[in-house]
Amino acid sequence: MSQETIAVLLPDETSVELPAGSSSADLAAAIGPGLSRAAIAARVDGELHDLGRPLEQGARVEIVTRRDDDPDALFVLRHSAAHVLATAVRQLHPGAGIGFGPPIEDGFYYDFDVAEPFTPEDLERIEATMLDVVETDDGFERREVSREEAEELFEDDPLKLERLGEIPEEETISVYRDGPFLDLCRGPHVPRTGEVRHFKLLHAAGAYWRGDEKRQMLQRIYGTAFYSEEALQEHLERLEEARRRDHRKLGRELDLFSIQKDIGPGLICWHPRGARIQLELRRWIERLLETRGYEFVYTPHVSREALFERSGHLQAYEENMFPSMRGEGDKEAYRLKPMNCPAHTLIYASRQRSYRELPLRLSEIDSVYRFERSGTLHGLLRVRMLTMDDGHIFCTPDQVEEEIFTALDLVDEVMTTLGLSYRLDLATRPEKRIGSDDVWDRAEASLHEALERIGVEYGVDEGGGAFYGPKVDIKFRDAIGREWQGATIQLDFNLPERFELEYIGPDNAPHRPVMIHRAIFGTLERFTGVLIEHFAGAFPVWLSPDQVRVLPVTDGHAEGAAAIVARLREAGLRAGLDARSDTLSYRIRDGELMKVPYLLVVGDRELEAGTVAVRVRGAEQKQLTMPVDEFVTEVSEKVRAKALDAHLG
Ligand SMILES: [Zn+2]
Ligand SMILES: [Zn+2]
C-alpha cells in the first residue's frame, strides 16, 4: 500500500481505501450520497469522533447518522445544543462565565455564572437567539492547542481555567469554535450548528459549581434536542404528563401528605387520606411476609454510637447519619438509627443458634433516619425519616438460593399486583472485597440459580457488587415508561464477621451464617411517591383512600344515604358521606377530582328500590344502577383480588 492511501474497516468487515488525511465525512461520501447526507459523527475504534476528524490507517469506522433512536447520535446532538445555548447566552450576556455543558439523559444543560437567575422571559429570549445561531449554520471547528495557548484563550473564564488545570499533562487539549463562541471541550459535535433544529429550553435552576455547596452558585439552564420535530413533541408531551403526575402536586391536591417548615425538610406528615394508603401497603406486605415465614421484631430508634462503630456504619456512612446526641455529663453518645441491620444482628446473637432454626427471617417495618443533604431532598422520593419494609435473613450457605428465590418471588407478586413491569440486575464481585473466592463462587452461583428459577430476564453487572457481597437490584417501569430504582437483595459476608455470628451445625461445630438484607418496597415514602405518579393519583380500589362516596340528592335523602354508608363500612369498605349543602353536580365534580373510584347517588328512586346509581371512575358509561347488595359484593371482590381496574358488571 502506498503512503498516499489508508485503509479503514467498516462494521461489515469490508475494507475501504481512502486518500491519506481523509475524514469520516470523506468515508461517508465514498460509500454513498445517502449516507453522506445523513452522517453527523462517527464511531472510530469505539469512540465518538467529529465527522471532520482525519482517520488513521486501520481504524474501525461506523458512521453515526441523524437518528432519534441512536443514543450516540442524540448524545452528539445534545452536546452540540449545549454549545448553541452557550453561544446564545454569551451574545445576550457577554459577561456570563461558563461552567460545564454536558449532554444528560433526555437532554443537556449548561451552567452559567451570572449575577441574576434566569427568568422564563430570559429563556424565551435565549431560545430565540439560539434559533439565530442555528440559522447562521456555523461549523463546529475543532482545534488542538497547547496548555499555554488554552490558558490565554480562557483567561477571562476562571471556571474553564480551573477545569483546564485538571486535564492530565499527557492529554490532548482541544477547543471548539462555532461562530463567536469558543469552548474548552473534548467533543464531538455535529458538523454545523444548523443541525440543532428541534430543541427546547425547559427550565433554569441554581446549581453549585461542581455540585459543591461551598462553591459559588451558578445558573443552570436545562434543555432537550432531537433530530425530528415529531420526537421532540413526543418527548415534551411525556414531560407534560410527568408534570401532571408529579406526586408533590397530587399529594397536595388529593390531601395525602405535607412537608411542614416547622417540622423540617425531608420529614413527611401523612394526612388521613395518605395514611390510609400507608396502612394498606403495610398490612399487605405484613401479610405477605407472614405467609413466607418472617418473624416481626421491633428495635429502638436510638442506640449507643458504639454499636454503629462495631457495625462499621459510623466509618463508612457517618455523613448520612444524624449528628450524635449526648446528655450533659454522659459518657456515651447516642445516634438515631440509619439502618436496622446492627440491631437485628444483636437479636440473632442474643443466644446460641442451631442450624435447625435457620433460616431466621427477621422483619421490621418501621422508621430509620438518614441525614440526607438538604439539596438532594425531593418530595417523598428522598426523605430524612424513612419507613422501610426492612428484613434480614440469617441462613446457611446452602440455603441462600432458596431464600433469594423466595425474596424474588415476593418482588414478583408485589410488582405484578401493582401492574409494574420490572427487570433484575445481578451485581457480582468487585475487585476490592472481603471473603474468599470460594465463598463468592458459591454465593454468585446461588444467585444465578435463583434468578434462572424465577424466569425474569436479568442483566449482570460484572464487578458492581458491594465489597461485602453480591446483590440483585430491582428496576421497575411505571405507567409512562419511566424506570425507577426499586428494592435490593443484598448478600452480606461482613456483618456476620464483625458481630462474630455463629450457628452450631450438624457436625456440632460452630459455623458462620450468611446474612441477606432485603426490602421489597424499599421505603414506603418513596414507593408511595412512585405509586402516586404511576397511577396518576387514581389508585386501584383496594389502595384508594376513599373507595366509595355516597351523595344524597337532597337533604331529605341524607338519612337513607347514611344508612348505605354504614352498610358499606360494615362490609369493610372505606366509605364516606358527602351531604354538604353544595349542589349535586358540584359534589360529583369534587368526588371525581379526588379520584374516588365509586360515587353513589341516592335519591327517591334509589331509596325506594334499594338500589344505588353508581358513577365509576374513568368509566365510559356515565352511570349504572344496581342493588346495594350487588354493589357491595362486586366492590368487595375487587378489593379482595386487588384488581387494578374499578370496572363493574
Ligand atoms: Zn463540546
Ligand atoms: Zn440491612
Short mmCIF file of C-alpha atoms and ligand atoms in Angstrom, two decimals, residues 50 76 78-83 101-103 110 140 160 175-176 181 183-189, ligand 1:
data_model
loop_
_atom_site.label_atom_id
_atom_site.label_comp_id
_atom_site.label_asym_id
_atom_site.label_seq_id
_atom_site.Cartn_x
_atom_site.Cartn_y
_atom_site.Cartn_z
CA ASP A 50 -16.31 14.51 14.76
CA VAL A 76 -23.65 14.33 19.98
CA ARG A 78 -27.46 17.43 22.62
CA HIS A 79 -23.89 18.18 23.40
CA SER A 80 -23.83 20.47 20.38
CA ALA A 81 -27.11 22.04 21.50
CA ALA A 82 -25.42 22.95 24.80
CA HIS A 83 -22.81 24.88 22.79
CA GLY A 101 -22.36 21.98 29.45
CA PRO A 102 -22.81 18.24 29.12
CA PRO A 103 -25.49 16.12 27.47
CA TYR A 110 -25.15 24.41 30.62
CA PHE A 140 -18.06 23.41 14.88
CA LYS A 160 -12.73 26.90 32.40
CA VAL A 175 -11.13 23.70 21.78
CA TYR A 176 -14.21 24.12 19.61
CA PHE A 181 -18.20 31.18 20.77
CA ASP A 183 -15.30 26.37 24.36
CA LEU A 184 -12.80 24.10 26.01
CA CYS A 185 -14.21 20.75 25.02
CA ARG A 186 -13.34 17.19 24.10
CA GLY A 187 -16.20 16.98 21.59
CA PRO A 188 -17.51 15.53 19.45
CA HIS A 189 -20.17 17.70 17.86
ZN ZN B 1 -18.48 20.47 23.29
#
